[in-house]
Amino acid sequence: MRPSDHPKLPSSEITPESSYLDRRSFLVAAGVIGVGLAGAGKLRAAAAQQGGAQGAPVARGTPFGLQPDDRPTPWEDVTGYNNFYEFGTSKEDPKANAQQFRTRPWTVKVDGLCDKPGDYALEDFLKPAKIEDRIYRMRCVEAWSMVIPWRGIQLKDVIDRAQPRASAKFVELTTLNDPRQMPGQRGGLSFINWPYVEGLRLDEARNPLTMLATGVYGRDLPNQNGAPLRLVVPWKYGFKGVKSIVRIRFTETAPRTAWQVAAPSEYGFFANVNPAVDHPRWSQATERRIGEFRRRPTLPFNGYAEQVASMYAGMDLRRNY
């Protein structure tokens, strides 16, 4: 089955867990079969029984690749436990340091090997595309995970409008470089060559699962989560999700991404979630889901193998990590 042929699951409304649990205590077991129609119904029912915290937003959207026991990670964790090194190295730094970050006005440059380049105000950049709510699993390379209700557009829509040339094989995405607003760019992380750069093969970027997120939990994306525009690729480790994007460039060769440059022996270009390939300093076989008590097995391609594995047929996924 091609990625574009995979049927979408029905829309759902899922209420998040009400309790905010100690992050040091989490971690759980899970199966390998993707949630089907019956599983999605059980997921809704189980989540609804939990109820929502007073004033907490409710997760709405199509659940892609979820297991019956996957519940949306509470708003407080999604927006308070983040990697965004432009604003600091601890998980709490982004929320503390990004509150005054200015995301309007915002311009996105589209250029490189395409027939319709341009500089777009964010509103004009988003206007032609369909905004969708989708609930995805998110697996960090550090072996923790979340379930996040994103809002955004398909990157494929942006690519189609730009009309990449036949020579374009990759998409490079770049974050804002503004040390005045981003304290992490002022020398605290000298091993990262700012600005933060990420990239995808063109077929990966065109996959229907690949999103440019503009919101979370039905609300505008908070600054600490990568406002106003971030990449979401749910079958890859979270560090691929470049935040506060200002440039999308089409290239013939693979971009040199931020973590490839910083630590080439530890981070590859593809960054597909693969429990059989450990990080040099820790196992990737299991993960700690934020808010849970037991570890759970990590799934190949983070549970999205049916939709994306065909793109890597014939590749050695141990060497092309």
Tab-separated table of C-alpha atoms in Angstrom:
chain	number	residue	atom	x	y	z
A	1	MET	CA	0.000	0.000	0.000
A	2	ARG	CA	1.348	3.412	-0.946
A	3	PRO	CA	1.313	6.132	1.767
A	4	SER	CA	-1.301	8.097	-0.170
A	5	ASP	CA	-3.573	5.034	-0.328
A	6	HIS	CA	-3.715	4.538	3.428
A	7	PRO	CA	-7.244	5.332	4.692
A	8	LYS	CA	-7.664	8.055	7.258
A	9	LEU	CA	-9.313	7.134	10.553
A	10	PRO	CA	-12.567	8.846	11.506
A	11	SER	CA	-12.457	12.145	13.380
A	12	SER	CA	-12.603	11.963	17.156
A	13	GLU	CA	-12.759	14.147	20.175
A	14	ILE	CA	-10.493	13.000	22.960
A	15	THR	CA	-10.449	14.487	26.427
A	16	PRO	CA	-6.933	14.619	27.951
A	17	GLU	CA	-5.981	13.055	31.257
A	18	SER	CA	-6.736	15.302	34.193
A	19	SER	CA	-3.820	14.388	36.400
A	20	TYR	CA	-0.369	15.886	36.072
A	21	LEU	CA	1.982	13.046	37.062
A	22	ASP	CA	5.589	13.123	38.196
A	23	ARG	CA	7.857	12.900	35.133
A	24	ARG	CA	10.315	10.657	36.949
A	25	SER	CA	7.693	7.958	37.517
A	26	PHE	CA	6.286	7.330	34.040
A	27	LEU	CA	6.650	4.527	31.491
A	28	VAL	CA	4.410	1.721	29.928
A	29	ALA	CA	3.994	-1.311	27.651
A	30	ALA	CA	2.201	-1.201	24.278
A	31	GLY	CA	1.236	-3.448	21.376
A	32	VAL	CA	2.314	-3.186	17.729
A	33	ILE	CA	-0.997	-3.136	15.827
A	34	GLY	CA	-2.236	0.281	14.685
A	35	VAL	CA	-5.574	1.452	16.055
A	36	GLY	CA	-8.531	0.592	13.815
A	37	LEU	CA	-12.119	1.782	13.848
A	38	ALA	CA	-13.027	-0.180	16.965
A	39	GLY	CA	-9.769	0.812	18.635
A	40	ALA	CA	-10.424	4.474	17.930
A	41	GLY	CA	-13.825	4.148	19.594
A	42	LYS	CA	-12.269	2.525	22.665
A	43	LEU	CA	-9.656	5.276	22.724
A	44	ARG	CA	-12.358	7.943	22.771
A	45	ALA	CA	-14.345	6.163	25.469
A	46	ALA	CA	-11.361	5.565	27.733
A	47	ALA	CA	-10.174	9.146	27.416
A	48	ALA	CA	-13.637	10.542	28.025
A	49	GLN	CA	-13.834	8.637	31.319
A	50	GLN	CA	-10.748	10.493	32.519
A	51	GLY	CA	-12.420	13.868	32.186
A	52	GLY	CA	-10.649	17.157	31.554
A	53	ALA	CA	-8.891	19.451	33.990
A	54	GLN	CA	-10.681	22.694	34.766
A	55	GLY	CA	-10.038	25.041	31.887
A	56	ALA	CA	-7.762	22.599	30.052
A	57	PRO	CA	-8.220	22.405	26.272
A	58	VAL	CA	-9.762	19.302	24.733
A	59	ALA	CA	-7.891	17.359	22.048
A	60	ARG	CA	-9.805	17.176	18.791
A	61	GLY	CA	-8.631	15.659	15.569
A	62	THR	CA	-8.031	12.525	13.536
A	63	PRO	CA	-5.966	9.973	15.512
A	64	PHE	CA	-3.239	8.638	13.228
A	65	GLY	CA	-1.281	5.539	14.249
A	66	LEU	CA	-2.542	5.505	17.829
A	67	GLN	CA	-2.851	2.440	20.025
A	68	PRO	CA	-5.988	1.820	22.129
A	69	ASP	CA	-4.114	2.920	25.268
A	70	ASP	CA	-2.639	6.083	23.710
A	71	ARG	CA	-4.109	9.153	25.368
A	72	PRO	CA	-3.173	12.740	24.547
A	73	THR	CA	-0.411	14.034	26.776
A	74	PRO	CA	-1.800	16.747	29.096
A	75	TRP	CA	-1.610	20.346	27.880
A	76	GLU	CA	0.664	21.243	30.793
A	77	ASP	CA	3.297	18.722	29.661
A	78	VAL	CA	2.982	19.387	25.929
A	79	THR	CA	3.560	23.099	26.539
A	80	GLY	CA	5.899	22.857	29.535
A	81	TYR	CA	8.319	20.019	28.735
A	82	ASN	CA	10.128	20.939	25.528
A	83	ASN	CA	13.378	20.737	23.629
A	84	PHE	CA	13.925	24.090	21.907
A	85	TYR	CA	17.618	24.810	22.289
A	86	GLU	CA	17.309	28.311	20.905
A	87	PHE	CA	15.763	29.116	24.301
A	88	GLY	CA	17.886	26.943	26.583
A	89	THR	CA	18.992	23.399	27.319
A	90	SER	CA	16.618	22.248	30.068
A	91	LYS	CA	13.068	21.093	29.338
A	92	GLU	CA	11.628	24.041	31.281
A	93	ASP	CA	13.800	26.742	29.666
A	94	PRO	CA	11.727	27.263	26.501
A	95	LYS	CA	8.545	28.127	28.369
A	96	ALA	CA	10.429	30.414	30.743
A	97	ASN	CA	12.547	32.150	28.098
A	98	ALA	CA	10.254	32.373	25.065
A	99	GLN	CA	7.343	34.367	26.459
A	100	GLN	CA	8.465	37.653	24.886
A	101	PHE	CA	9.434	36.052	21.567
A	102	ARG	CA	7.809	38.007	18.713
A	103	THR	CA	6.100	35.848	16.099
A	104	ARG	CA	4.226	38.613	14.251
A	105	PRO	CA	4.911	39.825	11.662
A	106	TRP	CA	6.474	36.661	10.261
A	107	THR	CA	7.835	35.912	6.794
A	108	VAL	CA	8.554	32.530	5.220
A	109	LYS	CA	10.955	32.389	2.248
A	110	VAL	CA	10.442	29.616	-0.297
A	111	ASP	CA	13.335	29.283	-2.736
A	112	GLY	CA	15.954	27.031	-4.270
A	113	LEU	CA	15.196	24.656	-7.121
A	114	CYS	CA	11.571	25.632	-7.720
A	115	ASP	CA	9.656	27.580	-10.359
A	116	LYS	CA	7.552	29.640	-7.961
A	117	PRO	CA	9.784	31.010	-5.185
A	118	GLY	CA	8.672	33.858	-2.991
A	119	ASP	CA	8.681	35.628	0.354
A	120	TYR	CA	5.328	35.192	2.066
A	121	ALA	CA	3.727	36.820	5.061
A	122	LEU	CA	2.646	33.950	7.303
A	123	GLU	CA	-1.037	34.665	6.698
A	124	ASP	CA	-0.563	34.487	2.916
A	125	PHE	CA	1.618	31.388	3.254
A	126	LEU	CA	-1.146	29.523	5.114
A	127	LYS	CA	-4.218	30.892	3.338
A	128	PRO	CA	-4.358	28.498	0.333
A	129	ALA	CA	-3.932	25.352	2.459
A	130	LYS	CA	-6.457	23.335	4.434
A	131	ILE	CA	-5.982	23.542	8.198
A	132	GLU	CA	-6.366	20.133	9.867
A	133	ASP	CA	-6.348	18.757	13.414
A	134	ARG	CA	-4.387	15.519	13.788
A	135	ILE	CA	-3.335	13.510	16.829
A	136	TYR	CA	0.118	11.955	16.436
A	137	ARG	CA	2.533	9.971	18.546
A	138	MET	CA	5.815	11.849	19.102
A	139	ARG	CA	9.029	10.006	19.983
A	140	CYS	CA	12.072	11.960	21.168
A	141	VAL	CA	15.544	10.597	20.440
A	142	GLU	CA	16.119	10.854	24.212
A	143	ALA	CA	13.684	7.901	24.623
A	144	TRP	CA	10.669	9.775	25.970
A	145	SER	CA	7.429	10.235	24.094
A	146	MET	CA	4.107	12.077	23.995
A	147	VAL	CA	0.805	11.966	22.131
A	148	ILE	CA	0.128	15.422	20.718
A	149	PRO	CA	-2.955	16.938	19.047
A	150	TRP	CA	-1.460	19.158	16.354
A	151	ARG	CA	-3.144	21.703	14.111
A	152	GLY	CA	-1.573	22.642	10.783
A	153	ILE	CA	-1.242	22.043	7.053
A	154	GLN	CA	0.342	19.356	4.900
A	155	LEU	CA	3.839	20.272	3.753
A	156	LYS	CA	2.844	18.685	0.445
A	157	ASP	CA	0.524	21.651	-0.234
A	158	VAL	CA	3.420	24.097	0.090
A	159	ILE	CA	5.618	21.955	-2.148
A	160	ASP	CA	2.974	21.692	-4.852
A	161	ARG	CA	2.503	25.474	-4.913
A	162	ALA	CA	6.257	26.053	-5.224
A	163	GLN	CA	6.552	23.657	-8.167
A	164	PRO	CA	9.978	22.118	-7.477
A	165	ARG	CA	12.102	21.315	-10.519
A	166	ALA	CA	13.017	17.790	-11.568
A	167	SER	CA	16.507	18.320	-10.115
A	168	ALA	CA	15.097	18.969	-6.617
A	169	LYS	CA	15.479	15.889	-4.422
A	170	PHE	CA	15.423	17.364	-0.902
A	171	VAL	CA	13.741	20.063	1.168
A	172	GLU	CA	15.799	22.121	3.622
A	173	LEU	CA	14.000	23.910	6.473
A	174	THR	CA	15.664	26.607	8.567
A	175	THR	CA	14.713	28.236	11.853
A	176	LEU	CA	14.981	31.916	12.736
A	177	ASN	CA	18.460	33.131	13.688
A	178	ASP	CA	17.937	35.969	16.179
A	179	PRO	CA	20.283	35.871	19.209
A	180	ARG	CA	18.622	38.989	20.642
A	181	GLN	CA	15.398	37.046	21.114
A	182	MET	CA	16.820	33.528	21.406
A	183	PRO	CA	19.257	33.300	24.331
A	184	GLY	CA	20.422	29.804	23.348
A	185	GLN	CA	21.913	31.263	20.164
A	186	ARG	CA	24.125	33.645	22.117
A	187	GLY	CA	26.885	31.112	22.671
A	188	GLY	CA	25.351	28.779	25.230
A	189	LEU	CA	25.300	25.943	22.695
A	190	SER	CA	28.444	26.596	20.704
A	191	PHE	CA	28.407	23.048	19.281
A	192	ILE	CA	25.299	23.875	17.221
A	193	ASN	CA	26.002	25.865	14.098
A	194	TRP	CA	23.077	28.303	14.144
A	195	PRO	CA	20.615	28.649	12.585
A	196	TYR	CA	19.078	25.235	13.199
A	197	VAL	CA	18.689	23.415	9.878
A	198	GLU	CA	16.740	20.250	9.114
A	199	GLY	CA	15.872	18.420	5.930
A	200	LEU	CA	13.761	15.739	4.311
A	201	ARG	CA	13.909	13.802	1.121
A	202	LEU	CA	11.264	15.163	-1.245
A	203	ASP	CA	9.121	12.019	-1.050
A	204	GLU	CA	9.213	12.212	2.768
A	205	ALA	CA	8.191	15.857	2.664
A	206	ARG	CA	5.304	15.012	0.349
A	207	ASN	CA	4.052	12.147	2.511
A	208	PRO	CA	0.485	12.893	3.696
A	209	LEU	CA	1.563	12.545	7.344
A	210	THR	CA	4.144	15.350	7.144
A	211	MET	CA	2.790	18.597	8.594
A	212	LEU	CA	3.714	22.187	9.179
A	213	ALA	CA	2.115	22.776	12.555
A	214	THR	CA	0.551	26.111	13.466
A	215	GLY	CA	-1.157	25.000	16.665
A	216	VAL	CA	-1.565	22.418	19.387
A	217	TYR	CA	-4.716	21.384	21.261
A	218	GLY	CA	-6.711	23.549	18.849
A	219	ARG	CA	-4.910	26.710	19.957
A	220	ASP	CA	-2.196	28.747	18.273
A	221	LEU	CA	1.227	27.222	18.748
A	222	PRO	CA	2.808	28.546	21.981
A	223	ASN	CA	6.200	30.163	21.584
A	224	GLN	CA	7.938	27.341	23.445
A	225	ASN	CA	6.497	24.774	21.015
A	226	GLY	CA	7.959	26.416	17.920
A	227	ALA	CA	5.603	29.255	17.053
A	228	PRO	CA	4.477	30.240	14.600
A	229	LEU	CA	5.424	27.334	12.303
A	230	ARG	CA	7.167	24.033	12.970
A	231	LEU	CA	7.735	20.755	11.162
A	232	VAL	CA	6.015	17.574	12.382
A	233	VAL	CA	7.143	14.202	10.963
A	234	PRO	CA	5.646	11.581	13.298
A	235	TRP	CA	7.704	8.547	12.184
A	236	LYS	CA	10.997	10.352	12.870
A	237	TYR	CA	12.670	11.376	16.109
A	238	GLY	CA	11.513	14.706	17.436
A	239	PHE	CA	14.731	16.595	16.704
A	240	LYS	CA	13.712	16.573	13.022
A	241	GLY	CA	10.878	18.937	13.967
A	242	VAL	CA	12.591	22.257	13.215
A	243	LYS	CA	10.776	25.137	14.916
A	244	SER	CA	10.040	28.792	14.112
A	245	ILE	CA	10.648	28.158	10.410
A	246	VAL	CA	11.639	31.099	8.220
A	247	ARG	CA	12.926	29.348	5.086
A	248	ILE	CA	11.995	26.339	2.944
A	249	ARG	CA	14.560	25.603	0.236
A	250	PHE	CA	14.612	22.920	-2.472
A	251	THR	CA	18.009	21.314	-3.086
A	252	GLU	CA	19.582	18.602	-5.219
A	253	THR	CA	21.731	17.198	-2.402
A	254	ALA	CA	20.880	16.337	1.186
A	255	PRO	CA	21.166	19.326	3.545
A	256	ARG	CA	23.702	19.120	6.356
A	257	THR	CA	21.399	19.202	9.336
A	258	ALA	CA	22.145	20.779	12.723
A	259	TRP	CA	22.695	17.570	14.685
A	260	GLN	CA	24.540	15.861	11.831
A	261	VAL	CA	27.063	18.670	11.968
A	262	ALA	CA	27.178	18.809	15.770
A	263	ALA	CA	27.463	15.050	16.428
A	264	PRO	CA	27.738	13.035	13.189
A	265	SER	CA	28.488	9.767	14.996
A	266	GLU	CA	25.219	10.002	16.928
A	267	TYR	CA	22.623	11.620	14.633
A	268	GLY	CA	21.951	10.744	11.013
A	269	PHE	CA	19.981	12.473	8.305
A	270	PHE	CA	16.984	10.147	8.258
A	271	ALA	CA	16.326	9.861	12.028
A	272	ASN	CA	13.608	7.256	11.511
A	273	VAL	CA	12.406	5.785	14.797
A	274	ASN	CA	14.041	2.348	14.921
A	275	PRO	CA	14.025	0.327	18.164
A	276	ALA	CA	16.643	-2.029	16.675
A	277	VAL	CA	19.251	0.732	16.354
A	278	ASP	CA	20.453	2.126	19.675
A	279	HIS	CA	21.807	5.579	20.211
A	280	PRO	CA	25.526	5.227	21.061
A	281	ARG	CA	24.747	6.228	24.657
A	282	TRP	CA	21.359	4.570	25.345
A	283	SER	CA	18.898	1.978	24.099
A	284	GLN	CA	16.065	2.920	21.768
A	285	ALA	CA	14.123	-0.305	22.364
A	286	THR	CA	11.742	1.255	24.880
A	287	GLU	CA	10.471	4.707	25.752
A	288	ARG	CA	9.028	6.613	28.702
A	289	ARG	CA	5.654	8.121	27.855
A	290	ILE	CA	5.228	11.361	29.740
A	291	GLY	CA	2.649	10.864	32.492
A	292	GLU	CA	2.839	7.059	32.653
A	293	PHE	CA	4.396	4.660	35.159
A	294	ARG	CA	5.847	1.824	33.068
A	295	ARG	CA	8.096	1.759	30.019
A	296	ARG	CA	6.553	0.759	26.701
A	297	PRO	CA	8.229	-0.821	23.673
A	298	THR	CA	9.140	1.579	20.889
A	299	LEU	CA	7.484	0.697	17.590
A	300	PRO	CA	9.293	0.732	14.216
A	301	PHE	CA	8.693	4.058	12.519
A	302	ASN	CA	6.948	5.074	15.766
A	303	GLY	CA	3.898	3.018	14.787
A	304	TYR	CA	3.601	4.457	11.257
A	305	ALA	CA	5.283	1.630	9.329
A	306	GLU	CA	2.201	0.867	7.234
A	307	GLN	CA	2.128	4.435	5.925
A	308	VAL	CA	5.858	5.090	5.425
A	309	ALA	CA	7.989	1.913	5.328
A	310	SER	CA	7.618	1.564	1.548
A	311	MET	CA	9.677	4.754	1.079
A	312	TYR	CA	12.714	2.948	2.499
A	313	ALA	CA	12.384	-0.385	0.688
A	314	GLY	CA	15.827	-1.811	-0.047
A	315	MET	CA	17.637	0.609	2.276
A	316	ASP	CA	19.858	-0.580	5.124
A	317	LEU	CA	18.152	1.230	7.984
A	318	ARG	CA	21.046	0.460	10.325
A	319	ARG	CA	23.523	2.314	8.125
A	320	ASN	CA	21.021	4.990	7.015
A	321	TYR	CA	19.969	5.917	10.521
